[in-house]
PDB file of C-alpha atoms and ligand atoms in Angstrom:
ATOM      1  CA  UNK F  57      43.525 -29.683  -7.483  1.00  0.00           C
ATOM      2  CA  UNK F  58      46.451 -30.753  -9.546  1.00  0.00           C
ATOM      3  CA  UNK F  59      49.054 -31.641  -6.561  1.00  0.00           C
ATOM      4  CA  UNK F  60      52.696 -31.856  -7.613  1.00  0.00           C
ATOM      5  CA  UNK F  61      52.864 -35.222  -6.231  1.00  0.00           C
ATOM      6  CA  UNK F  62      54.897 -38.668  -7.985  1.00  0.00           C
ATOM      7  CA  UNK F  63      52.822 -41.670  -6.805  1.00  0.00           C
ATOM      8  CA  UNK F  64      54.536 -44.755  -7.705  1.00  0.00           C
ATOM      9  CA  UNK F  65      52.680 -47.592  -8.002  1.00  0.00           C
ATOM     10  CA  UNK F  66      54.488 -51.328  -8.755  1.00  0.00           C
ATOM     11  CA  UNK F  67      53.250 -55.121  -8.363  1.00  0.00           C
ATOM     12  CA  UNK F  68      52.943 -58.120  -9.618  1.00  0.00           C
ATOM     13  CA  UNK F  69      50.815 -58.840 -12.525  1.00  0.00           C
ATOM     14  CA  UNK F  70      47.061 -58.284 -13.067  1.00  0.00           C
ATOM     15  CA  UNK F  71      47.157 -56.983  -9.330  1.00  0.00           C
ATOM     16  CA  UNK F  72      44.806 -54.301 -10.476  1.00  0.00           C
ATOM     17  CA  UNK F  73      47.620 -51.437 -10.859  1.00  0.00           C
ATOM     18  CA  UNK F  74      46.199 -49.618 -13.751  1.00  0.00           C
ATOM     19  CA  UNK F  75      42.429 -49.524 -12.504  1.00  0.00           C
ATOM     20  CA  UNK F  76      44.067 -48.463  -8.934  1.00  0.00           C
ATOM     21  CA  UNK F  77      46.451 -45.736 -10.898  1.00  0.00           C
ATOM     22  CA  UNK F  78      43.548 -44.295 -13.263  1.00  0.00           C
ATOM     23  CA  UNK F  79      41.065 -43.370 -10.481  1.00  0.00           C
ATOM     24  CA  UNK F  80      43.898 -41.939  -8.571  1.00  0.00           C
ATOM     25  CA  UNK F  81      44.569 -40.007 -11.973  1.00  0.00           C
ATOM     26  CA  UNK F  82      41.235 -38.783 -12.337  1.00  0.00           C
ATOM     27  CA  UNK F  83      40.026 -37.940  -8.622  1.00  0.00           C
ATOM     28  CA  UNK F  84      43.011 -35.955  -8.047  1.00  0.00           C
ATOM     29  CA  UNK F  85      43.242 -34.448 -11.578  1.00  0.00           C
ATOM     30  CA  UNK F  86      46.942 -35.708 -11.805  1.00  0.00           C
ATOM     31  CA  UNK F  87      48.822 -37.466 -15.186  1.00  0.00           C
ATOM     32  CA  UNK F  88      48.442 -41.177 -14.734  1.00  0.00           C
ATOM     33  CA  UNK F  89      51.488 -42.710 -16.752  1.00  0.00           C
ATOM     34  CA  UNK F  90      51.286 -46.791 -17.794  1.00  0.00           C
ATOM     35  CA  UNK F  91      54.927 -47.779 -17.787  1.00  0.00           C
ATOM     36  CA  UNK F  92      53.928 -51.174 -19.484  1.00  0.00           C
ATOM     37  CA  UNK F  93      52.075 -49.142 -21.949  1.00  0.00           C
ATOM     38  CA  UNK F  94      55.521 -47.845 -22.863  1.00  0.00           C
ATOM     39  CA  UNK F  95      57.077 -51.053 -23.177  1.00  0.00           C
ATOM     40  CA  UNK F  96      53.925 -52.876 -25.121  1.00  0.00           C
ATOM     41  CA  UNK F  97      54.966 -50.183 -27.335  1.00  0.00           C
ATOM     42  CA  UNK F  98      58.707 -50.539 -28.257  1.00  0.00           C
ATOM     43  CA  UNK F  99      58.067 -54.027 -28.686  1.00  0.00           C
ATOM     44  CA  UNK F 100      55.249 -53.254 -31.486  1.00  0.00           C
ATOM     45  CA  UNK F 101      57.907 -51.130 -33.024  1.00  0.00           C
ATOM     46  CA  UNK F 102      60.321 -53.720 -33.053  1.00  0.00           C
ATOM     47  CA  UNK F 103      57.688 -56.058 -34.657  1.00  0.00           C
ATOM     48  CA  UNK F 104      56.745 -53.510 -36.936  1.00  0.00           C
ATOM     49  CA  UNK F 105      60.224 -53.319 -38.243  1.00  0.00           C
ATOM     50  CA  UNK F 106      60.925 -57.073 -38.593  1.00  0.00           C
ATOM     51  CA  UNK F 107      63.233 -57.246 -35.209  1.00  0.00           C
ATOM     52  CA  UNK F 108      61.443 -60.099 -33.896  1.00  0.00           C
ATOM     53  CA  UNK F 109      62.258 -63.161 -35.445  1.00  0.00           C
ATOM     54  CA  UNK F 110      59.088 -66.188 -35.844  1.00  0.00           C
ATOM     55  CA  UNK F 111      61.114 -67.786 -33.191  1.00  0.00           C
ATOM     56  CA  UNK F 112      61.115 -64.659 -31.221  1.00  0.00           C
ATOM     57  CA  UNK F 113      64.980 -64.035 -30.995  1.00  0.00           C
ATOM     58  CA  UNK F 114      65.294 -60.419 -30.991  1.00  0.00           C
ATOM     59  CA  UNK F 115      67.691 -58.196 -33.077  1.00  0.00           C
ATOM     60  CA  UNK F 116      69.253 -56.515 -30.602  1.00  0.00           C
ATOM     61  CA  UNK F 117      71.879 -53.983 -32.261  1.00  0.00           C
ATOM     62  CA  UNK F 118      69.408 -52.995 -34.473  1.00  0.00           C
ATOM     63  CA  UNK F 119      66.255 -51.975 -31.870  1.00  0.00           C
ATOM     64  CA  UNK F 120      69.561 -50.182 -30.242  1.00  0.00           C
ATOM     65  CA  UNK F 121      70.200 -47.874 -33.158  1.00  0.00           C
ATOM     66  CA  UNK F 122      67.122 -46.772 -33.433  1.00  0.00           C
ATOM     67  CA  UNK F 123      66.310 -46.443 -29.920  1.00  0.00           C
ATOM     68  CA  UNK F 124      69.545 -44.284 -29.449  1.00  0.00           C
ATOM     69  CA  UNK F 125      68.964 -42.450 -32.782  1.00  0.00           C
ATOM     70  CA  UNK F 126      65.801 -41.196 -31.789  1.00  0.00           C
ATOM     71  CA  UNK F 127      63.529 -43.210 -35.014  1.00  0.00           C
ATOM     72  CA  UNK F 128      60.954 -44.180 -32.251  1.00  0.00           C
ATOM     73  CA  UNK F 129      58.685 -41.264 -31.412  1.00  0.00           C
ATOM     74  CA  UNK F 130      56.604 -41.873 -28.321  1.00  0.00           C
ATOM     75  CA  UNK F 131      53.749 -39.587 -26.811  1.00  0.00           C
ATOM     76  CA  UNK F 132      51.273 -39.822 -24.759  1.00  0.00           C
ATOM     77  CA  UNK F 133      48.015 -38.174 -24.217  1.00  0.00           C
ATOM     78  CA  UNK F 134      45.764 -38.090 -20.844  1.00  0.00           C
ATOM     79  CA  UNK F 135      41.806 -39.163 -21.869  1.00  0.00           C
ATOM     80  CA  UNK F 136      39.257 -37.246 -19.042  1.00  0.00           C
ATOM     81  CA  UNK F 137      38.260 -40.461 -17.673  1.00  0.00           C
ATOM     82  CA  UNK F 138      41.949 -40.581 -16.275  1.00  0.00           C
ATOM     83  CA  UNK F 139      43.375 -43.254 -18.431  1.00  0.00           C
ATOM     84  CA  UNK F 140      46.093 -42.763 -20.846  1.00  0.00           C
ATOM     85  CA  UNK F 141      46.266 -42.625 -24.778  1.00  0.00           C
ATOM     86  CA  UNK F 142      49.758 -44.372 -26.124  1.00  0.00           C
ATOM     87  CA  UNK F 143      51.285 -42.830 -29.575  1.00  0.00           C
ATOM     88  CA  UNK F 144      53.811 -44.534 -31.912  1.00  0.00           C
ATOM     89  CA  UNK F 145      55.035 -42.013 -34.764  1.00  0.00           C
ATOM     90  CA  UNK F 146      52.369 -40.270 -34.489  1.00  0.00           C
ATOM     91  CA  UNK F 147      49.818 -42.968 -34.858  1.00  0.00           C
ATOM     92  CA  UNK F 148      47.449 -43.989 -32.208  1.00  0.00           C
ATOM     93  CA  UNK F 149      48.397 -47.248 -31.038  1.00  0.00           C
ATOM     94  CA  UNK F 150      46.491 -48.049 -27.300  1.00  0.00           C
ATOM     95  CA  UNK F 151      44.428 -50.675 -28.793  1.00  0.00           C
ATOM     96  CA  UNK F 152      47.101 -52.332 -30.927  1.00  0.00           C
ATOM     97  CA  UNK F 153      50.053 -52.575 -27.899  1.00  0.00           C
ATOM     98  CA  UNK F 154      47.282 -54.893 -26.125  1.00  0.00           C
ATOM     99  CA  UNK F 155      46.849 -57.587 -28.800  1.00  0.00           C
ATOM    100  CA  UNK F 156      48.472 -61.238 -28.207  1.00  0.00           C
ATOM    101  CA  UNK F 157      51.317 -60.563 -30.611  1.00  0.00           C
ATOM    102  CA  UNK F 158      52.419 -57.921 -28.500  1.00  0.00           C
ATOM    103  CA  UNK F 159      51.920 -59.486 -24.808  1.00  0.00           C
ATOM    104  CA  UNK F 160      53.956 -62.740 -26.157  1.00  0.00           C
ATOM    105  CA  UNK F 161      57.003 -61.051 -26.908  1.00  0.00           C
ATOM    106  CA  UNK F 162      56.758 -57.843 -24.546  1.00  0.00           C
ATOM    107  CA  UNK F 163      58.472 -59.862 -21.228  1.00  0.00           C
ATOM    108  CA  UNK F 164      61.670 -60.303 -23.532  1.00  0.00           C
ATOM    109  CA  UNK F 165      61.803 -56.868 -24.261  1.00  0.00           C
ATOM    110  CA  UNK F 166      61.331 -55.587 -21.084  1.00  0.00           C
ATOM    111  CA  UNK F 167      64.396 -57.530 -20.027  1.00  0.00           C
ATOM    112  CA  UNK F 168      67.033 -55.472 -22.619  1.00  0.00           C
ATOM    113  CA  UNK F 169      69.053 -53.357 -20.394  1.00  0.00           C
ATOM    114  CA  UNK F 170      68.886 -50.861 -23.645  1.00  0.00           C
ATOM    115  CA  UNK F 171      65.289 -50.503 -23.584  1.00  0.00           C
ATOM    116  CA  UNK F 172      64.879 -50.460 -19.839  1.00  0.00           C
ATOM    117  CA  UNK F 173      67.235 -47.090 -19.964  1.00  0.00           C
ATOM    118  CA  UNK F 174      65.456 -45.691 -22.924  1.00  0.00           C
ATOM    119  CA  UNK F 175      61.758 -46.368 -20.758  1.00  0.00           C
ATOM    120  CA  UNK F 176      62.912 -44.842 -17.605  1.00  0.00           C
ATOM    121  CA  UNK F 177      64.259 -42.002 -19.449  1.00  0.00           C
ATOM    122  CA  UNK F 178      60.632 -41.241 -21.299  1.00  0.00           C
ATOM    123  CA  UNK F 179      59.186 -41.927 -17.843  1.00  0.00           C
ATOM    124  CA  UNK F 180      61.023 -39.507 -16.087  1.00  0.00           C
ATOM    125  CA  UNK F 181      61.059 -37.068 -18.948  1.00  0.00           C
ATOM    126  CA  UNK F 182      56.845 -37.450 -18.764  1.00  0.00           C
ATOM    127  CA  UNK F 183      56.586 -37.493 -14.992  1.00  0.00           C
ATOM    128  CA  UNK F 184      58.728 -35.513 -13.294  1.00  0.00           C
ATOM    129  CA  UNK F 185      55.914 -32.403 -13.250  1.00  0.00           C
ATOM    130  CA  UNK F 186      53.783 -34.846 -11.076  1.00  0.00           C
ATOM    131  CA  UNK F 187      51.848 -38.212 -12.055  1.00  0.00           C
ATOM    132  CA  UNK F 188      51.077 -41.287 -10.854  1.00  0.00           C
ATOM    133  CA  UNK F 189      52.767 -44.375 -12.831  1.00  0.00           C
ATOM    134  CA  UNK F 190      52.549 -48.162 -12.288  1.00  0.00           C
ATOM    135  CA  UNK F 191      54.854 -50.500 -13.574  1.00  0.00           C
ATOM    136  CA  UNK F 192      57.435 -52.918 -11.995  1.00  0.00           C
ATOM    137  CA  UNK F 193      60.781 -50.416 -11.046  1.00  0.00           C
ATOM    138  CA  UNK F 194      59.083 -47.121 -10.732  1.00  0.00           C
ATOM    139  CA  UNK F 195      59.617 -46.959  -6.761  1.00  0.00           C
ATOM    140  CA  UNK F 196      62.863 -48.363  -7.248  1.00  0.00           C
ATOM    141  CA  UNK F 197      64.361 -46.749 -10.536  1.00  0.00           C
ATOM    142  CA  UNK F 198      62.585 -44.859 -11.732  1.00  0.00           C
ATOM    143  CA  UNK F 199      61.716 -42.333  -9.095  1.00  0.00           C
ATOM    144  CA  UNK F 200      63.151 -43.860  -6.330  1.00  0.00           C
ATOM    145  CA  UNK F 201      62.420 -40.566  -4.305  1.00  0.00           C
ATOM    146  CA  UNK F 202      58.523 -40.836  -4.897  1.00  0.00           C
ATOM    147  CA  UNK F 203      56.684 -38.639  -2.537  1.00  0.00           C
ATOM    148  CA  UNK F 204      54.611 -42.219  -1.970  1.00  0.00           C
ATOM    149  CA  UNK F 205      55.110 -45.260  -3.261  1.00  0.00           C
ATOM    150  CA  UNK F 206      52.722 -48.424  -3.034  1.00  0.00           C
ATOM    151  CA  UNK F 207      53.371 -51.780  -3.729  1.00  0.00           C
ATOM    152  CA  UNK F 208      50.762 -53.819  -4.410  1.00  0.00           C
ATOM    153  CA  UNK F 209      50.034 -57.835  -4.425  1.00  0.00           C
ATOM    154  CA  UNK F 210      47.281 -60.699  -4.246  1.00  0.00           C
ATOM    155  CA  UNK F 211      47.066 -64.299  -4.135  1.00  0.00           C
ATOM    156  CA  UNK F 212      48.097 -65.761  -7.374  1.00  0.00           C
ATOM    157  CA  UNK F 213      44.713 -67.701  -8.013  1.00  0.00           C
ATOM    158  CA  UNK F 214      42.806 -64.484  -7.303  1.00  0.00           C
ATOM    159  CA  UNK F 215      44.638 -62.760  -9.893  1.00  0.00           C
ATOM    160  CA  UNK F 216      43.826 -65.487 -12.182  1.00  0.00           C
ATOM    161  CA  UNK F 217      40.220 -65.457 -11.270  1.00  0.00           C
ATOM    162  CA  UNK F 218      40.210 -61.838 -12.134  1.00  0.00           C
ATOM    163  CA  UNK F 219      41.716 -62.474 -15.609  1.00  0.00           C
ATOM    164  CA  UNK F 220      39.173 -65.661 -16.419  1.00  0.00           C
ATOM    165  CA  UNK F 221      36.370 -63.229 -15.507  1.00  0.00           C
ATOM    166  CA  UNK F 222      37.714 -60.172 -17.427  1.00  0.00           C
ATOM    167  CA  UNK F 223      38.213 -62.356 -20.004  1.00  0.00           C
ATOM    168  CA  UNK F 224      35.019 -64.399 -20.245  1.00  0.00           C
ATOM    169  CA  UNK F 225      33.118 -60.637 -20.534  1.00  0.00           C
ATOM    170  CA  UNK F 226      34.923 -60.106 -23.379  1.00  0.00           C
ATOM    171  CA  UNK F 227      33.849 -63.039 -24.949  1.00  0.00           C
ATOM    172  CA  UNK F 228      36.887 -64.847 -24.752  1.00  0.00           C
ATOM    173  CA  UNK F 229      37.638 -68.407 -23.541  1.00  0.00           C
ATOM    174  CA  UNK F 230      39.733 -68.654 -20.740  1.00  0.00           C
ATOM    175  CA  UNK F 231      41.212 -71.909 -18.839  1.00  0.00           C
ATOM    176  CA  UNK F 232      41.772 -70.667 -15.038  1.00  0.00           C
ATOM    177  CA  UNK F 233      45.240 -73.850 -15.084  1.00  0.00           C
ATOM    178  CA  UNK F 234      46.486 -71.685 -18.435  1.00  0.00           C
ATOM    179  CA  UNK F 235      46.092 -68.116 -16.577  1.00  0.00           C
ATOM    180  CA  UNK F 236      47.743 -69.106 -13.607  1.00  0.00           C
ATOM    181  CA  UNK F 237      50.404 -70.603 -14.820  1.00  0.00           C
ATOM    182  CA  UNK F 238      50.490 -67.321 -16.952  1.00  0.00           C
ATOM    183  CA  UNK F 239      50.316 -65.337 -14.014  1.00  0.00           C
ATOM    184  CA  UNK F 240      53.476 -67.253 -11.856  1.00  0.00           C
ATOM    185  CA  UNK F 241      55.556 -67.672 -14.434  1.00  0.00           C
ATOM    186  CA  UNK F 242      55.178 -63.340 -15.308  1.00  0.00           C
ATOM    187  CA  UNK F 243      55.848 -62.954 -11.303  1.00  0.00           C
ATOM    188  CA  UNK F 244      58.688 -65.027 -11.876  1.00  0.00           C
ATOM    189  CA  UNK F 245      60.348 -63.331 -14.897  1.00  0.00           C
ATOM    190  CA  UNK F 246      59.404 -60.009 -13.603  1.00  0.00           C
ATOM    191  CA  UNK F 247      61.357 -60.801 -10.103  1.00  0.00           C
ATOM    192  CA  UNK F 248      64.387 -62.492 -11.485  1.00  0.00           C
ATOM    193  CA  UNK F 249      65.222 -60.099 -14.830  1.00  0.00           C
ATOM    194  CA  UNK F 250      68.910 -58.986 -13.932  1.00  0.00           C
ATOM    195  CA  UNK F 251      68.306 -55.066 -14.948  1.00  0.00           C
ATOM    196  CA  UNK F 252      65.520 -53.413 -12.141  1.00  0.00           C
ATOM    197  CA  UNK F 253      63.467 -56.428 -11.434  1.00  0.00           C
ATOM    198  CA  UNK F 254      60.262 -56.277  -9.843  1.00  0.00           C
ATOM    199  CA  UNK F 255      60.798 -55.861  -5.857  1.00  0.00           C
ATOM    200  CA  UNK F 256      59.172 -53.889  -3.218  1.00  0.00           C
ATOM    201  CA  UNK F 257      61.034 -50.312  -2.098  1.00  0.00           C
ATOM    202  CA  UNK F 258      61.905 -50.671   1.736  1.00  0.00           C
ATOM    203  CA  UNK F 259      59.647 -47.374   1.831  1.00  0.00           C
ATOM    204  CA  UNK F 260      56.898 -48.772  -0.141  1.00  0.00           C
ATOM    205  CA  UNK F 261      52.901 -49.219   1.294  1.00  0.00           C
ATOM    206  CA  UNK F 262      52.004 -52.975   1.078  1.00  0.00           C
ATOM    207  CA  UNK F 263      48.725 -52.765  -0.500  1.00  0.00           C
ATOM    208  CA  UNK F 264      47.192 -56.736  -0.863  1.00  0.00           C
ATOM    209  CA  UNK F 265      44.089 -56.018  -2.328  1.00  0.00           C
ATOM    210  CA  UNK F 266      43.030 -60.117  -2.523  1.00  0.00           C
ATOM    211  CA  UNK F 267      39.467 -59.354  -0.809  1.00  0.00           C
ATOM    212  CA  UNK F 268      39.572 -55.383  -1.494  1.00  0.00           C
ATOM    213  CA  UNK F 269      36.965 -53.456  -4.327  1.00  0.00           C
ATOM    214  CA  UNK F 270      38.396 -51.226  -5.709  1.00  0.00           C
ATOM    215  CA  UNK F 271      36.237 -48.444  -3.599  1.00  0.00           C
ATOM    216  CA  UNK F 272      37.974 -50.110  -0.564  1.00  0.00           C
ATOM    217  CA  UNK F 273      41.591 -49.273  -1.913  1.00  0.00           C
ATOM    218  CA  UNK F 274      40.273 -45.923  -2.281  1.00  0.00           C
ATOM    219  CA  UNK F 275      39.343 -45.162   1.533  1.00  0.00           C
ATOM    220  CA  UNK F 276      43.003 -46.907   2.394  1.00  0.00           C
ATOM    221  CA  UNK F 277      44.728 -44.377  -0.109  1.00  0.00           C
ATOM    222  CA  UNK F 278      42.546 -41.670   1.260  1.00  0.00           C
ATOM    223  CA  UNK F 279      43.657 -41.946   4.854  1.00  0.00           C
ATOM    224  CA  UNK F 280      47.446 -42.390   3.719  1.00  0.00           C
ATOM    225  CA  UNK F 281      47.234 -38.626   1.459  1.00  0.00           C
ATOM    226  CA  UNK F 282      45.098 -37.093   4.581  1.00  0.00           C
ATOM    227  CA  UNK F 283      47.675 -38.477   6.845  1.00  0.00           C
ATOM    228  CA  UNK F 284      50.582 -37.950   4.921  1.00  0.00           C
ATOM    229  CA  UNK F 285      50.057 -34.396   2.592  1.00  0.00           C
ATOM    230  CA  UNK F 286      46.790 -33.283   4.407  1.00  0.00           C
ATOM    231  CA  UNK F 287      44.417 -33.674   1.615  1.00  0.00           C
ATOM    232  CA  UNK F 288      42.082 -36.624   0.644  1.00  0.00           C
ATOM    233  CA  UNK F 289      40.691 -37.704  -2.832  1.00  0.00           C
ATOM    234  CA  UNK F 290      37.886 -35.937  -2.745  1.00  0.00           C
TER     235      UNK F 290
HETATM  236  O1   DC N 869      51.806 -54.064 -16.961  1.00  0.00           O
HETATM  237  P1   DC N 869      51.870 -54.598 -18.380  1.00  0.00           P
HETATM  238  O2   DC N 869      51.361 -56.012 -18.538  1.00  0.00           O
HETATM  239  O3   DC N 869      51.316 -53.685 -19.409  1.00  0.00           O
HETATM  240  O4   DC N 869      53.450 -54.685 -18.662  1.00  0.00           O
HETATM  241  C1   DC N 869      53.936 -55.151 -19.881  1.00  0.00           C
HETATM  242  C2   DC N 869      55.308 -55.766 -19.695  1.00  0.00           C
HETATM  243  O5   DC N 869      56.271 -54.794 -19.368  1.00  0.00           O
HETATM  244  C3   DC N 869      55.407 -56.861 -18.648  1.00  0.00           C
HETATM  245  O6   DC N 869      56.126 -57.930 -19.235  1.00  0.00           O
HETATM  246  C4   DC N 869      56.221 -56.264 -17.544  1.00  0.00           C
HETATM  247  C5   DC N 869      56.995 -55.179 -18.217  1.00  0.00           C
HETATM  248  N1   DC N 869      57.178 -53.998 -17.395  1.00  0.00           N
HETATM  249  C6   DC N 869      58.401 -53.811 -16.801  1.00  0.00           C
HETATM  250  O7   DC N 869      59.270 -54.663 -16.951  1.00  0.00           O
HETATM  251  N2   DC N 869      58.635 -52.700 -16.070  1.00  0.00           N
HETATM  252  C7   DC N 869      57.673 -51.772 -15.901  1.00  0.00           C
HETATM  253  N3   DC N 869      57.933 -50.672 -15.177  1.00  0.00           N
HETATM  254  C8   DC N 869      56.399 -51.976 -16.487  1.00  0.00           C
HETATM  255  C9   DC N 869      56.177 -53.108 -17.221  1.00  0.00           C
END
């Protein structure tokens, strides 16, 4: 089944929106779109090209230019298991838009009213044929006439739990004090940015998935589509 359907998923932070979007992606055989993904990866342009300063002061007019002259080539590519391949001039660059340099300097980015318009324009450009995409102002901006849009949340420590633990299996350390604080103050830059902040659409599905697996935010989505479109996930 490959329903024509725009699912538009936003949240706060580490609230489980890409695991949620991918398995969406790959049991209804729909494009899943990461609208972070997008922004990870002007940023590593912009680093790339020496427009982020040690300090991290950004040079604006020139990430502009190129921006609006069309010198940074996105694509992406769906992967079977649902999840989304992220391209950069051609290159192959999934793995690099999630290393530390990137995530440090990615919130500033996000907040250019330049590169907001030039994201929601790929994201539209990618999505309109049906997907589902998660981000922060996809309900709201970017297709604010979803055919469903979910807004998800949890409690702040849980999210931080989550991040220790994902973290600790890859080997890393993590100090559950550093994450959260990590955690609120991304909620609070992502809420108060003046260009599309993060908010919940007044038609959005509150989905708080603090004591929810992941299997459990499947059977709620399941009822919504059967409900809603008269078809399930399976
Ligand atoms: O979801 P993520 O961590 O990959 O997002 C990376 C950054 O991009 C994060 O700072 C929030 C921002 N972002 C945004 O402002 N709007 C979106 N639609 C998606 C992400």
């Amino acid at each position: 089944m490959n329903p024509r359907l725009v699912i538009a998923i936003d949240g706060h932070s580490s609230t489980g929106k890409g695991t949620f979007a991918v398995e969406i992606a790959r049991r209804l055989g729909i494009l899943y779109l990461d609208s972070g993904a997008l922004y990870r990866t002007v940023t590593l342009y912009a680093l790339q090209h020496g427009q982020i300063e040690w300090n991290g002061t950004i040079q604006e007019r020139q990430l502009q230019e190129d921006l609006l002259l069309g010198r940074v080539e996105i694509a992406v590519r769906p992967k079977s298991d649902g999840s989304m391949l992220v391209f950069l001039d051609g290159h192959d660059v999934s793995a690099r838009i999630r290393e530390l340099e990137v995530a440090r300097n990615v919130s500033a980015i996000a907040t250019l009213p330049f590169v907001r318009n030039f994201v929601d324009g790929q994201l539209h450009r990618l999505g309109k044929e049906g997907c589902v995409m998660d981000g922060r102002d996809i309900g709201t901006a970017v297709f604010p006439d979803a055919d469903l849009k979910i807004f998800m949340t949890a409690d702040a420590s849980i999210r931080a739990a989550r991040r220790v633990k994902q973290m600790e299996e890859a080997g890393k350390h993590a100090d559950f004090e550093e994450i959260l604080k990590n955690v609120q103050e991304r909620d609070y830059i992502d809420s108060h940015r003046a260009m599309n902040p993060l908010r919940q659409a007044e038609d959005a599905l509150v989905l708080d998935n603090s004591h929810m697996t992941v299997e459990d935010q499947m059977v709620w989505l399941d009822g919504i589509l059967r409900e809603r479109f008269g078809f399930g996930l399976s």
